């Protein structure tokens, strides 16, 4: 089973993928091509995606039962002890402040926060 998800890609690329896969929703393609065809499709997606993003997920013989590849995504697959996980970038300035670092809180409130 192969799934390709396109975001903000040219319509021509979507039309190309409909030759081999079924578009079940806007930009979501699913099918069961051979591994050789899947790799050729992914090469075409990478070449013609333009400013868009793409994700390929397909079944394979591993612990998870599937693997995936990304193109121009902020999230990247990372192998951790045989499992493929997604690494999301840490957005700068979005770290959650602690009770002690928040301005405007009383000392008693800060002590209660530490006690929890």
CSV table of C-alpha atoms in Angstrom, one decimal:
chain,number,residue,atom,x,y,z
A,1,UNK,CA,0.0,0.0,0.0
A,2,UNK,CA,1.3,3.4,-0.9
A,3,UNK,CA,0.0,6.8,0.2
A,4,UNK,CA,1.3,10.2,-1.2
A,5,UNK,CA,0.1,13.4,0.3
A,6,UNK,CA,0.7,16.7,-1.6
A,7,UNK,CA,0.4,20.2,-0.2
A,8,UNK,CA,0.5,23.3,-2.4
A,9,UNK,CA,1.8,21.4,-5.5
A,10,UNK,CA,1.1,22.1,-9.2
A,11,UNK,CA,-2.1,20.6,-10.7
A,12,UNK,CA,-0.1,18.8,-13.3
A,13,UNK,CA,1.7,16.8,-10.7
A,14,UNK,CA,-1.7,15.7,-9.2
A,15,UNK,CA,-2.8,14.7,-12.7
A,16,UNK,CA,0.3,12.7,-13.3
A,17,UNK,CA,-0.2,10.8,-10.0
A,18,UNK,CA,-3.8,9.9,-11.0
A,19,UNK,CA,-2.4,7.6,-13.7
A,20,UNK,CA,-1.1,5.3,-11.1
A,21,UNK,CA,-2.9,6.1,-7.8
A,22,UNK,CA,-6.4,6.9,-6.8
A,23,UNK,CA,-7.0,10.5,-5.4
A,24,UNK,CA,-9.3,9.9,-2.4
A,25,UNK,CA,-9.2,13.5,-1.2
A,26,UNK,CA,-7.6,16.7,-2.5
A,27,UNK,CA,-3.9,16.0,-2.6
A,28,UNK,CA,-4.1,12.5,-1.0
A,29,UNK,CA,-3.3,9.6,-3.3
A,30,UNK,CA,-3.5,5.9,-2.5
A,31,UNK,CA,-2.7,2.7,-4.4
A,32,UNK,CA,-0.6,-0.4,-4.6
A,33,UNK,CA,2.1,0.1,-7.3
A,34,UNK,CA,5.2,-2.0,-7.4
A,35,UNK,CA,8.3,-0.8,-5.5
A,36,UNK,CA,10.0,0.2,-8.8
A,37,UNK,CA,7.0,2.3,-9.9
A,38,UNK,CA,6.7,3.8,-6.4
A,39,UNK,CA,10.3,5.0,-6.5
A,40,UNK,CA,9.8,6.4,-10.0
A,41,UNK,CA,6.6,8.3,-8.8
A,42,UNK,CA,8.5,9.7,-5.8
A,43,UNK,CA,11.3,10.9,-8.0
A,44,UNK,CA,8.7,12.7,-10.2
A,45,UNK,CA,7.1,14.2,-7.1
A,46,UNK,CA,10.4,15.5,-5.8
A,47,UNK,CA,11.3,17.0,-9.2
A,48,UNK,CA,7.9,18.7,-10.0
A,49,UNK,CA,6.7,19.7,-6.5
A,50,UNK,CA,7.9,23.2,-6.9
A,51,UNK,CA,7.1,25.3,-3.8
A,52,UNK,CA,4.9,22.5,-2.4
A,53,UNK,CA,5.5,19.8,0.2
A,54,UNK,CA,5.1,16.0,-0.2
A,55,UNK,CA,4.9,12.9,2.0
A,56,UNK,CA,5.2,9.3,0.9
A,57,UNK,CA,4.2,6.4,3.2
A,58,UNK,CA,4.3,2.8,2.1
A,59,UNK,CA,4.3,-0.7,3.7
A,60,UNK,CA,7.5,-2.4,4.3
A,61,UNK,CA,8.9,-5.4,6.2
A,62,UNK,CA,10.0,-3.7,9.5
A,63,UNK,CA,8.8,-3.4,13.1
A,64,UNK,CA,6.3,-0.7,12.3
A,65,UNK,CA,5.1,-2.3,9.1
A,66,UNK,CA,5.5,0.9,7.1
A,67,UNK,CA,8.0,3.7,6.3
A,68,UNK,CA,7.8,7.2,5.0
A,69,UNK,CA,9.7,9.9,3.2
A,70,UNK,CA,9.3,13.6,3.2
A,71,UNK,CA,10.0,16.4,0.7
A,72,UNK,CA,10.4,20.1,1.8
A,73,UNK,CA,8.7,19.4,5.2
A,74,UNK,CA,9.7,21.0,8.4
A,75,UNK,CA,9.1,17.7,10.1
A,76,UNK,CA,11.7,15.0,9.3
A,77,UNK,CA,11.8,11.3,9.8
A,78,UNK,CA,14.5,10.1,12.3
A,79,UNK,CA,15.5,6.5,13.0
A,80,UNK,CA,15.7,5.7,16.7
A,81,UNK,CA,16.7,2.1,17.4
A,82,UNK,CA,14.9,0.7,14.4
A,83,UNK,CA,11.7,2.8,14.8
A,84,UNK,CA,11.1,5.8,12.5
A,85,UNK,CA,9.9,8.8,14.4
A,86,UNK,CA,9.1,12.4,13.4
A,87,UNK,CA,11.3,15.2,14.5
A,88,UNK,CA,9.4,18.5,14.7
A,89,UNK,CA,11.4,21.7,14.8
A,90,UNK,CA,11.4,23.6,18.1
A,91,UNK,CA,9.6,26.9,17.4
A,92,UNK,CA,11.7,29.7,18.8
A,93,UNK,CA,10.1,31.7,21.5
A,94,UNK,CA,7.2,29.3,22.2
A,95,UNK,CA,8.8,27.7,25.3
A,96,UNK,CA,6.3,27.6,28.1
A,97,UNK,CA,7.4,29.8,31.0
A,98,UNK,CA,7.7,28.3,34.4
A,99,UNK,CA,5.8,29.8,37.4
A,100,UNK,CA,9.0,31.3,38.8
A,101,UNK,CA,9.8,33.1,35.5
A,102,UNK,CA,6.3,34.6,35.0
A,103,UNK,CA,6.0,38.2,35.9
A,104,UNK,CA,3.1,39.3,38.1
A,105,UNK,CA,2.8,36.2,40.2
A,106,UNK,CA,3.2,36.4,43.9
A,107,UNK,CA,5.9,34.5,45.8
A,108,UNK,CA,3.2,32.4,47.5
A,109,UNK,CA,1.8,31.4,44.1
A,110,UNK,CA,5.3,30.5,42.9
A,111,UNK,CA,5.9,28.3,46.0
A,112,UNK,CA,2.5,26.5,45.4
A,113,UNK,CA,3.5,25.9,41.8
A,114,UNK,CA,6.8,24.3,42.8
A,115,UNK,CA,5.0,22.1,45.4
A,116,UNK,CA,2.9,20.5,42.7
